[in-house]
DNA sequence: TTGTAGGCGTTATCAT
DNA sequence: ATGATAACGCCTACAA
C-alpha cells in the first residue's frame, strides 16, 4: 500500500501538502493540486483508516448490536439504518450478541476499541447491568436503544414504535366493527415490546367499558410463533363462548391463528376477525390477506440513523426519545 | 480513554510489559501480571483498535458487500457468516452497494482503507470491470464471491450452491413421479444464478428424452415475484395442453403459481405438481406446504466464513471454489 | 523478566 | 502557499 509520503515524493511536494489536499479545506495552487491528484491516481492511493483514526476523534462508523435470532422486521430496520448511514458516508458494523449480558458487554468493548461514533442497541429484554453501562457510555459516545427497554428517567436515547397506542387503535377498530369478545395472543416471557402492546389491548377494552376476560388472553411461545399461534387459537375456538375477534402481538401469531381457523372451517372475517401486528410482507402473501397494525420498519431504521447523526454532530443534546406512530393496514381478515 | 501508558504508570512498569501481557505470549512474573491486570481493571482500559491496526497487518474484521435489495435467503446467509466470524473473534462490516459498479468500487476502496482481512462479495449480476478489480485485490486480500458470477478460469474464490444440479434433481423427481409436461418459471433479466438453474431444467429433460417445449418456459419479473408467478401460471393453465407440473427458479414464483392454481380450482398436487427452489421459511407456512429444492443458507454462510478463515490464515491457497450440494424437501405440492 | 527506543501513516501546529 | 516536526497508542527488536 502506498502512503501519503509516497504520493508526496512522486508529486514533488511535502506530505503536509498532500494531507491538506486530502482534507480539501486549505488553499492550494492549481498546479500542485493537479500534480498531487495525478500522483494519487497513479499510485492508487487509499488513505489508511487507522492512521486517520489515531489522529481524529471520529471514524465515520456506527455499530449495531442485535439479538442473534432476529426476524424479518429487524432486517428491514437494518436496511433502513444502513441505507441512511451510507448516504452520509458512515459504515455500519453489525454484531449479533444474543441476549447474554456478558457477550453484549464484550461486544460493546470491542466497538469502543474501534472508536465507533455511535452505537445502536437492539434487545428484546432489559438487562439492568447493561443499561447502566450504556448510560455511562452515552456520556462519551451516543447510544440509541431500539426497544421499549428503558425506564422513564434514564438518560439514553431511544427510537421505537408506540406499541401500546397502536395496539389500542387496532382493538378499537375491531370494536368499532361491532366485535365485543376480542381475544389477545401475547408472547410468553419477558418481551418489553410485547408487554406494552398488551397494555394497549387492555386500554382499548377499558375505554369501551368491555370487561377484561382472562380466558380470552393467551400466551404463546415467541420462538415457534406459528405453531404456538395455531395451538392457542385451537383452545380459543373450543371455548363455550368463543371470541369474535383475535388480536395478536405479532403477525406470525396471527398467521398461526388463521391456519387454525381455516382448518376448523371457521370463516374469516365473517365469524372471527383476525388482526396482526408488524405488517411483515407475508401478510399480503397469504390468503385471506392479513389485516395488521403496521410499523414501517424501514422508516424506523432511517429515523434511528438520523437521530444518531444529530447526536454525533451535537453532543449537547445528550439524549432524545423518539416514539413513532404506526397505522392500521386493513386487508381481508377484518 | 486510558492508554497502555496510563496502565503502565499505574502498575509501576513499562509499557512494553503491559503490551506483552496484552498479547499474552511472553513470560511475566505473576506479581507483575497481577499488578498490571489490576491497573487495567481500574482504568477500564480498552486497547485502541487503530493503534493496533497501524502496527499489525490484520484487523480481525471482514467486509460483506451486498446488493441493496436483498431477500430472506440472503439475510440467513449473513447470519451464518456473522455467527461463525464472531466465534473466531472477527467483526463483520456490512455494506449494501446496489448493483451500481462505481458504488461497489467506492465501497471496496473504503474497505481496503479499513484494512479488512477479507471481503465477501454478493451480487446478482456480473460486472466485468469489478470482477477484474476483485481478482487484482485477491492477490493481497482474500475475496470470496457468493454467486455464479465467475468464469471458469478466474482466480477468485467462490462459495455457492450448485443450482444446476439441484434443479436437475428436482425436475428428475417430478419426472419420476410420472410427470411429463413440466413447465419452468425463470427470472426475467440477467441473474446468473437463475440461468444455471434453468440449465438444470433443460438437462433433466434431455436426460429423460423429453422434448423441450418453449411454450412451457415462462419468464417472470423477479422484483414482483409473487404477482409475476401468479400471472405466468395463469397463462400456463389456459394453454390447450397445460403442464402437469411446474418447477420454478425461486420459491416466491412457486407461491405465486400456487395462488393462481388454487384460485382456479386446480388441485395440487393431484392435477399439477409444484416445486420451488430455495426453501424459504414461508414454504412450510403456506397451505398446501410447498415442496422445494433446498439450499441451507445458514450453512452457506458458515462455509463462506470458514473458507475465508483458511484463506486469511494461509495466503498460499490463493483461491478456492466451493460448490455446495442442496437437497429436495418434499412437502404437499408434489 | 523487564525496559529503551523507533516507527507505523496521518493530522495539526507553527514556521517559512 | 508550502514545509518541518511533533504527536496519536501501540508493537517489537534489541538491550540490560
Short mmCIF file of C-alpha atoms in Angstrom, two decimals, chain A residues 63-67 97-98 104-105 108 119-127 130-131 134 143-147 149 156-157 159 308:
data_model
loop_
_atom_site.label_atom_id
_atom_site.label_comp_id
_atom_site.label_asym_id
_atom_site.label_seq_id
_atom_site.Cartn_x
_atom_site.Cartn_y
_atom_site.Cartn_z
CA UNK A 63 -22.08 -0.22 15.49
CA UNK A 64 -25.38 -2.06 15.55
CA UNK A 65 -25.79 -4.66 18.26
CA UNK A 66 -28.62 -7.07 17.87
CA UNK A 67 -30.02 -10.25 19.31
CA UNK A 97 -24.87 -10.67 20.52
CA UNK A 98 -27.50 -12.98 21.80
CA UNK A 104 -23.12 -7.89 24.92
CA UNK A 105 -20.58 -6.24 27.17
CA UNK A 108 -19.52 -3.09 23.43
CA UNK A 119 -23.99 2.56 18.94
CA UNK A 120 -27.46 1.35 18.09
CA UNK A 121 -28.58 -1.24 20.56
CA UNK A 122 -31.30 -3.81 19.97
CA UNK A 123 -32.59 -6.23 22.53
CA UNK A 124 -35.80 -7.98 23.34
CA UNK A 125 -35.34 -7.90 27.06
CA UNK A 126 -33.87 -5.49 29.51
CA UNK A 127 -30.70 -6.27 31.42
CA UNK A 130 -26.06 -3.36 30.59
CA UNK A 131 -28.41 -0.43 30.58
CA UNK A 134 -24.89 2.12 28.22
CA UNK A 143 -26.18 5.24 22.20
CA UNK A 144 -29.65 4.60 20.84
CA UNK A 145 -31.79 1.85 22.31
CA UNK A 146 -34.27 0.39 19.85
CA UNK A 147 -36.88 -1.10 22.08
CA UNK A 149 -36.33 -1.27 27.40
CA UNK A 156 -30.46 7.27 26.99
CA UNK A 157 -31.82 7.87 23.54
CA UNK A 159 -36.31 5.11 18.86
CA UNK A 308 -27.72 9.21 15.57
#
